[in-house]
PDB file of C-alpha atoms in Angstrom:
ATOM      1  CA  UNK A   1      59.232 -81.520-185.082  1.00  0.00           C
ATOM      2  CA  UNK A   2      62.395 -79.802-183.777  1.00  0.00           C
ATOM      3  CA  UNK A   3      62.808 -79.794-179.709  1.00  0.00           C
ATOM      4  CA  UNK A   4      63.284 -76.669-178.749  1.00  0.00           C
ATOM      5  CA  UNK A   5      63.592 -77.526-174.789  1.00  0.00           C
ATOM      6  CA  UNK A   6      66.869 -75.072-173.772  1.00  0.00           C
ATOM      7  CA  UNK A   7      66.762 -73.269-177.385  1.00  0.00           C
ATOM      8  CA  UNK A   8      68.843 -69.805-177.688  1.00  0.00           C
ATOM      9  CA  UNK A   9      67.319 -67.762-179.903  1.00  0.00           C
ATOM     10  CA  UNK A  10      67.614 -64.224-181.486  1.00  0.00           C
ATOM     11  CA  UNK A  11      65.498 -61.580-183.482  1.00  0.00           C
ATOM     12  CA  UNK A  12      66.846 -59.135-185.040  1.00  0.00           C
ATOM     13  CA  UNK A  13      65.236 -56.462-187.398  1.00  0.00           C
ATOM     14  CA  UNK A  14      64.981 -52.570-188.888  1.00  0.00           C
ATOM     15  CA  UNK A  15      61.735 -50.550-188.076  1.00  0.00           C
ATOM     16  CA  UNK A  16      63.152 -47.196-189.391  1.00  0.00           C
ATOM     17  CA  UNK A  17      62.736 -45.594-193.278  1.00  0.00           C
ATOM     18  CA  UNK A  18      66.295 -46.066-194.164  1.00  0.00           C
ATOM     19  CA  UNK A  19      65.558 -45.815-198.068  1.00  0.00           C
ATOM     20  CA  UNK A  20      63.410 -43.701-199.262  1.00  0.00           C
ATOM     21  CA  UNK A  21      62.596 -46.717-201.502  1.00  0.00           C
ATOM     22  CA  UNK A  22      61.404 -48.481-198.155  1.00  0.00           C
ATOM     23  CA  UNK A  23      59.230 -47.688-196.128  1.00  0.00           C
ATOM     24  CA  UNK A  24      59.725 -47.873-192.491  1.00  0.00           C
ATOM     25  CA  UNK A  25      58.035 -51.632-190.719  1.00  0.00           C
ATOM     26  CA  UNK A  26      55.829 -50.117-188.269  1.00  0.00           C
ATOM     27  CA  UNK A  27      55.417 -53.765-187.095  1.00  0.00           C
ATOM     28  CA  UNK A  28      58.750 -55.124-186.793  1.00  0.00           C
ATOM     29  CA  UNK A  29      59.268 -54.624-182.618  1.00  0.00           C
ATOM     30  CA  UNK A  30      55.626 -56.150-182.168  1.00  0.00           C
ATOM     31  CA  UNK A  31      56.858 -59.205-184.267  1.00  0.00           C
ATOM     32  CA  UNK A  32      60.450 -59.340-182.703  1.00  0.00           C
ATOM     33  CA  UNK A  33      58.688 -58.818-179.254  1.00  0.00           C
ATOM     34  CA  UNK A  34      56.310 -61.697-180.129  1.00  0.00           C
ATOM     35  CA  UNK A  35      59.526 -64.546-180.948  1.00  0.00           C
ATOM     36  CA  UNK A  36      61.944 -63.676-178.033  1.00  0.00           C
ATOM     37  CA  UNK A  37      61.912 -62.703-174.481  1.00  0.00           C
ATOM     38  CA  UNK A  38      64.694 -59.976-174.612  1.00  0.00           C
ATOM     39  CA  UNK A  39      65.148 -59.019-170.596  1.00  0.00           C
ATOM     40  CA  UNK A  40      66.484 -55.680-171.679  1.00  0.00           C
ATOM     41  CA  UNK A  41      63.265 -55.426-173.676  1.00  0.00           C
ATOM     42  CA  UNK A  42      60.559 -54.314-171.646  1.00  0.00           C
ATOM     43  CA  UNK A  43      57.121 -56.263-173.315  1.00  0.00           C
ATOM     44  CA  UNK A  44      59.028 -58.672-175.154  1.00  0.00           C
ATOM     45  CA  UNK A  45      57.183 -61.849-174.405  1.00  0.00           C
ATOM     46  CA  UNK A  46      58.146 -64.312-177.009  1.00  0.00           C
ATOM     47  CA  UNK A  47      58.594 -68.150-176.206  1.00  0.00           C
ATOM     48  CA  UNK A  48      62.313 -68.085-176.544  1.00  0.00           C
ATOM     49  CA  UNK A  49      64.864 -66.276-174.442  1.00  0.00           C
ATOM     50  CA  UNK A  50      67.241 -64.274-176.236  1.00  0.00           C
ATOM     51  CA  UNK A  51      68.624 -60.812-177.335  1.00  0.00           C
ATOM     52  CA  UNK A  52      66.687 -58.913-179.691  1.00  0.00           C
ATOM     53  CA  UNK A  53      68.469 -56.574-182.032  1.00  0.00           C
ATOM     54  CA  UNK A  54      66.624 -53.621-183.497  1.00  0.00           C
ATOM     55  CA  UNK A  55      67.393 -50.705-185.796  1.00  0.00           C
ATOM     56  CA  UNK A  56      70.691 -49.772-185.014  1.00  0.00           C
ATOM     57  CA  UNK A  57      71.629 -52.086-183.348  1.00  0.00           C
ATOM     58  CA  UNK A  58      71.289 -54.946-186.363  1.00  0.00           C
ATOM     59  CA  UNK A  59      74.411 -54.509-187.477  1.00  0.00           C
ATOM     60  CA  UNK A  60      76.848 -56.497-190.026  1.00  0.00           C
ATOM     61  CA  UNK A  61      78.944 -57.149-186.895  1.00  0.00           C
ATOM     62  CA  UNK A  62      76.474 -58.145-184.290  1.00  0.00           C
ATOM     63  CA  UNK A  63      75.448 -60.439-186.951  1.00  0.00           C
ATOM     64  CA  UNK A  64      78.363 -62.410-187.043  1.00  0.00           C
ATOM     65  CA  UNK A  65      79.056 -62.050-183.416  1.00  0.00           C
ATOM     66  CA  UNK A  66      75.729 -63.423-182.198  1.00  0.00           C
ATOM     67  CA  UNK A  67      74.485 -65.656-184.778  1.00  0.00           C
ATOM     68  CA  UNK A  68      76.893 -68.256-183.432  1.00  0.00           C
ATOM     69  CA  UNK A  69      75.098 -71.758-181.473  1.00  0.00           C
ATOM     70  CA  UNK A  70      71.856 -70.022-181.500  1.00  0.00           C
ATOM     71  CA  UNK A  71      68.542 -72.439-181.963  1.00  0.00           C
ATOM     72  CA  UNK A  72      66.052 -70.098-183.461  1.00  0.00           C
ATOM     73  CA  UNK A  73      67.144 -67.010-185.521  1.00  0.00           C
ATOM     74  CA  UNK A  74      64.539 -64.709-186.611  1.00  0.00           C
ATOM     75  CA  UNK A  75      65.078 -61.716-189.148  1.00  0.00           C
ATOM     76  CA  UNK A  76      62.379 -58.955-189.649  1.00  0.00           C
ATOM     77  CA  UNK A  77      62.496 -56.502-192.438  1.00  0.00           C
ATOM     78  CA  UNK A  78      63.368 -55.262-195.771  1.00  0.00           C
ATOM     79  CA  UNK A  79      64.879 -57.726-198.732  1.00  0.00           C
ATOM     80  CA  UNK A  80      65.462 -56.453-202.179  1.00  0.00           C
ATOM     81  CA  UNK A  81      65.470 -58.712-205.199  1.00  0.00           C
ATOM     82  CA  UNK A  82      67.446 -57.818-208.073  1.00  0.00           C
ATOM     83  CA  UNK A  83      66.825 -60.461-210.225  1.00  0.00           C
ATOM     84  CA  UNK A  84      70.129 -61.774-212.115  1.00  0.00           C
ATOM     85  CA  UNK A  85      72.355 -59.996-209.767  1.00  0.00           C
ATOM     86  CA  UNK A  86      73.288 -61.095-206.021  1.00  0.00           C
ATOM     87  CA  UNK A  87      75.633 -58.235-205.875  1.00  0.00           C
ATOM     88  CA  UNK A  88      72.179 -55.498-206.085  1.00  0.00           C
ATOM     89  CA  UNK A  89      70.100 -58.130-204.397  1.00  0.00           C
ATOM     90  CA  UNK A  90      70.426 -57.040-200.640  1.00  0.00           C
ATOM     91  CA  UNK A  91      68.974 -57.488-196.527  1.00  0.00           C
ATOM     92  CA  UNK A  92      68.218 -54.205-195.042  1.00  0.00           C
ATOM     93  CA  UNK A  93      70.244 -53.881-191.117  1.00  0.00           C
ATOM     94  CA  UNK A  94      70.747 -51.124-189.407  1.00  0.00           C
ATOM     95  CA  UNK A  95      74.484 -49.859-190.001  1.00  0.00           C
ATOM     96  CA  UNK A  96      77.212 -52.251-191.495  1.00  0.00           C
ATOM     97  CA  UNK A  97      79.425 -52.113-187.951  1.00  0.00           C
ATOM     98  CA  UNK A  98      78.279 -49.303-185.673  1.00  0.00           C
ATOM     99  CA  UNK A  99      75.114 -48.419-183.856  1.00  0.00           C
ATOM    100  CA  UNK A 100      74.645 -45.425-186.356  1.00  0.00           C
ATOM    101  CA  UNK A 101      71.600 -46.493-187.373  1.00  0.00           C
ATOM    102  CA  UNK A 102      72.193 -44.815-191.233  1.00  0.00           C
ATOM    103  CA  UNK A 103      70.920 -48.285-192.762  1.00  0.00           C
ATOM    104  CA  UNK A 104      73.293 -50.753-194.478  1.00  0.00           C
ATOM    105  CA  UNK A 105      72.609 -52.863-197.417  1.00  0.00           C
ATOM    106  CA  UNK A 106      74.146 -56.369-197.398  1.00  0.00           C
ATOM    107  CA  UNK A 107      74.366 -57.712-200.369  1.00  0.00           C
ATOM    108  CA  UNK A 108      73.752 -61.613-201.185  1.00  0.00           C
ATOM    109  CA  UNK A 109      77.071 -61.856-202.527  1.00  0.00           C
ATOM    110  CA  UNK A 110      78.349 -60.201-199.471  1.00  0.00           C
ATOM    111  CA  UNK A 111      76.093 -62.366-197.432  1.00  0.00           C
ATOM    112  CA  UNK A 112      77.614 -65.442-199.070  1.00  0.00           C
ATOM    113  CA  UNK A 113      80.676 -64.526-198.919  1.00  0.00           C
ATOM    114  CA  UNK A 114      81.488 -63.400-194.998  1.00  0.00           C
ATOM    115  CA  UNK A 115      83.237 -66.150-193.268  1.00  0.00           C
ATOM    116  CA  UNK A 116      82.408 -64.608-189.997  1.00  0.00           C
ATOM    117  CA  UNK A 117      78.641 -65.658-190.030  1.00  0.00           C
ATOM    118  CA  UNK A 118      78.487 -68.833-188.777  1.00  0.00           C
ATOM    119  CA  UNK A 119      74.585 -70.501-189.337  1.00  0.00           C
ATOM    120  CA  UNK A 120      75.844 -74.150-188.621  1.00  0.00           C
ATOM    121  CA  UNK A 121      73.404 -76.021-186.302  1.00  0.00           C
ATOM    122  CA  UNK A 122      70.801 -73.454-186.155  1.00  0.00           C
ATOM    123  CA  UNK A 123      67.656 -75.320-186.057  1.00  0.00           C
ATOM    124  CA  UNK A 124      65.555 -72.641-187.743  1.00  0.00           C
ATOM    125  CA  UNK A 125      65.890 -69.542-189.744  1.00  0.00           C
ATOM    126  CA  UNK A 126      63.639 -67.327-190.712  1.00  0.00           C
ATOM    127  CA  UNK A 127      63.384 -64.275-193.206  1.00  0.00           C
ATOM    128  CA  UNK A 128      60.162 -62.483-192.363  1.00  0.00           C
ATOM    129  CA  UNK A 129      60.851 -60.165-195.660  1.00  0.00           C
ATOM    130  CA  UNK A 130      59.742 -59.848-199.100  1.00  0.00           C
ATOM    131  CA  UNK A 131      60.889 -62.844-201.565  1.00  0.00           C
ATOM    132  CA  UNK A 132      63.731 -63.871-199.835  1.00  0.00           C
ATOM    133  CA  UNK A 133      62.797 -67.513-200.798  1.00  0.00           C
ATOM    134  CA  UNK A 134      62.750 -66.131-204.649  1.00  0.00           C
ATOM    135  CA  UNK A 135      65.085 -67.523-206.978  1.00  0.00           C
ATOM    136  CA  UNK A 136      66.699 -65.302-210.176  1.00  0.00           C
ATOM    137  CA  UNK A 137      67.904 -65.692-213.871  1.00  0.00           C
ATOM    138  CA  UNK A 138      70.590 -63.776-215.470  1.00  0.00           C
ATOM    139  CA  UNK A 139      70.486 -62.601-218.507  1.00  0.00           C
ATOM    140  CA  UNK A 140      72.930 -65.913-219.741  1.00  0.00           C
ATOM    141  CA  UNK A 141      69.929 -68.219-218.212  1.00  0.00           C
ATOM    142  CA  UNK A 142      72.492 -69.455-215.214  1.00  0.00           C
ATOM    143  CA  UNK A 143      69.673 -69.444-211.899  1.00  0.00           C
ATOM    144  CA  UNK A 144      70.757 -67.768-208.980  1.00  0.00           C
ATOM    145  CA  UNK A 145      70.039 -68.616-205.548  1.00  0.00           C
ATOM    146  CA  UNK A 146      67.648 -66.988-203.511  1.00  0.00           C
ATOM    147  CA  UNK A 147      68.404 -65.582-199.938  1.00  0.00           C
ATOM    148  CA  UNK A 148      67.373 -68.901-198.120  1.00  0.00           C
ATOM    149  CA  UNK A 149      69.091 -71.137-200.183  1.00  0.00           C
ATOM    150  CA  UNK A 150      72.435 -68.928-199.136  1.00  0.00           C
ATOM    151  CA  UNK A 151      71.239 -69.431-195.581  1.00  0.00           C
ATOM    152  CA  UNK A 152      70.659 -73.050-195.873  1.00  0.00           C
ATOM    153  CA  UNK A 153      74.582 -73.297-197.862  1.00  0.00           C
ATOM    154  CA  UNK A 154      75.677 -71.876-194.615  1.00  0.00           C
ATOM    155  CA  UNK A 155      74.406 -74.471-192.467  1.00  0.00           C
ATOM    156  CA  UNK A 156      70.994 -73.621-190.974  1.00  0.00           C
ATOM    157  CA  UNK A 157      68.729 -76.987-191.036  1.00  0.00           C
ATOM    158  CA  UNK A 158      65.295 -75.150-192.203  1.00  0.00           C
ATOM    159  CA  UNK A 159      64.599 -71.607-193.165  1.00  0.00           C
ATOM    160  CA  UNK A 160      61.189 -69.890-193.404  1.00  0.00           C
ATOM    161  CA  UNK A 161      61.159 -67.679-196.608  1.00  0.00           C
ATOM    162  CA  UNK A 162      58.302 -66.306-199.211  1.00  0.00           C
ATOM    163  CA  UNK A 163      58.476 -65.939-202.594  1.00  0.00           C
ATOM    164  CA  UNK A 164      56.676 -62.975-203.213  1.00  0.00           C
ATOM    165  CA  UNK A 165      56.045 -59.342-201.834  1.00  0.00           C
ATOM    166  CA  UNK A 166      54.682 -59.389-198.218  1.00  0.00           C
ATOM    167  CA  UNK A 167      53.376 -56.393-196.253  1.00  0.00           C
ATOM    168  CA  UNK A 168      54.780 -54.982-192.764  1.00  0.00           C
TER     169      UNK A 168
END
């Protein structure tokens, strides 16, 4: 069991319909709320402190400039398998690098490939979104990684995933 005495932690999510392919996650501030203690969130009453980054403001770029030396990362919302194809398989933020809130998809590949997230020593990570623990086949029968398998290549020790559809 991990010690998490003086843990940093963050949660960071999208509530809003930014697809008209996804529905909006009614539930995803209750759940953030319920992981972190954000003092510029008023009810946030999770065990760990931390900053909690919603909508808008879960962006590509406060991604990579807060994911750094945290403990406990915790992501709420959409994920999109596209079986075969990491560059149509995609996480659901907010906006790519402004506080826009239009809805950005970043791609696996994308994911895999930014050099500015840095996951090492995170303790845990988890993917509260639909089959994010899913592995893929392409058509040539070569297996592609799921989501958590690219977070675990980028250093985090454990990651909580699913493998199938989950609801809000």
């Amino acid at each position: 069991i991990p010690k998490f005495s003086g843990a940093s932690a963050i949660a960071m999510g999208t509530s809003k319909n930014y697809d008209y392919h996804l529905r909006g996650l009614d539930f995803t501030p209750i759940e953030l709320d319920s992981v972190v203690t954000d003092r510029d969130v008023p009810g946030s009453h999770g065990p760990l402190p931390g900053p909690i980054l919603l909508d808008g403001k879960f962006t590509q770029v406060a991604m990579e400039e807060n994911l750094n030396a945290q403990t406990v990362v915790h992501i709420a919302s959409h994920f999109v398998l596209t079986p075969g194809n990491d560059d149509f398989s995609y996480l659901l933020l907010g906006g790519k690098d402004t506080e826009l809130g239009t809805g950005y998809k970043l791609s696996m590949a994308d994911f895999s490939a930014d050099r500015n997230l840095h996951i090492e020593g995170t303790k845990l990570f988890t993917l509260s979104a639909c089959q994010t623990g899913a592995e893929s086949r392409r058509d040539d029968g070569v297996v592609m990684e799921g989501m958590s398998e690219a977070v675990l290549e980028k250093g985090a020790e454990a990651v909580i995933s699913t493998l199938w559809s989950v609801n809000d």
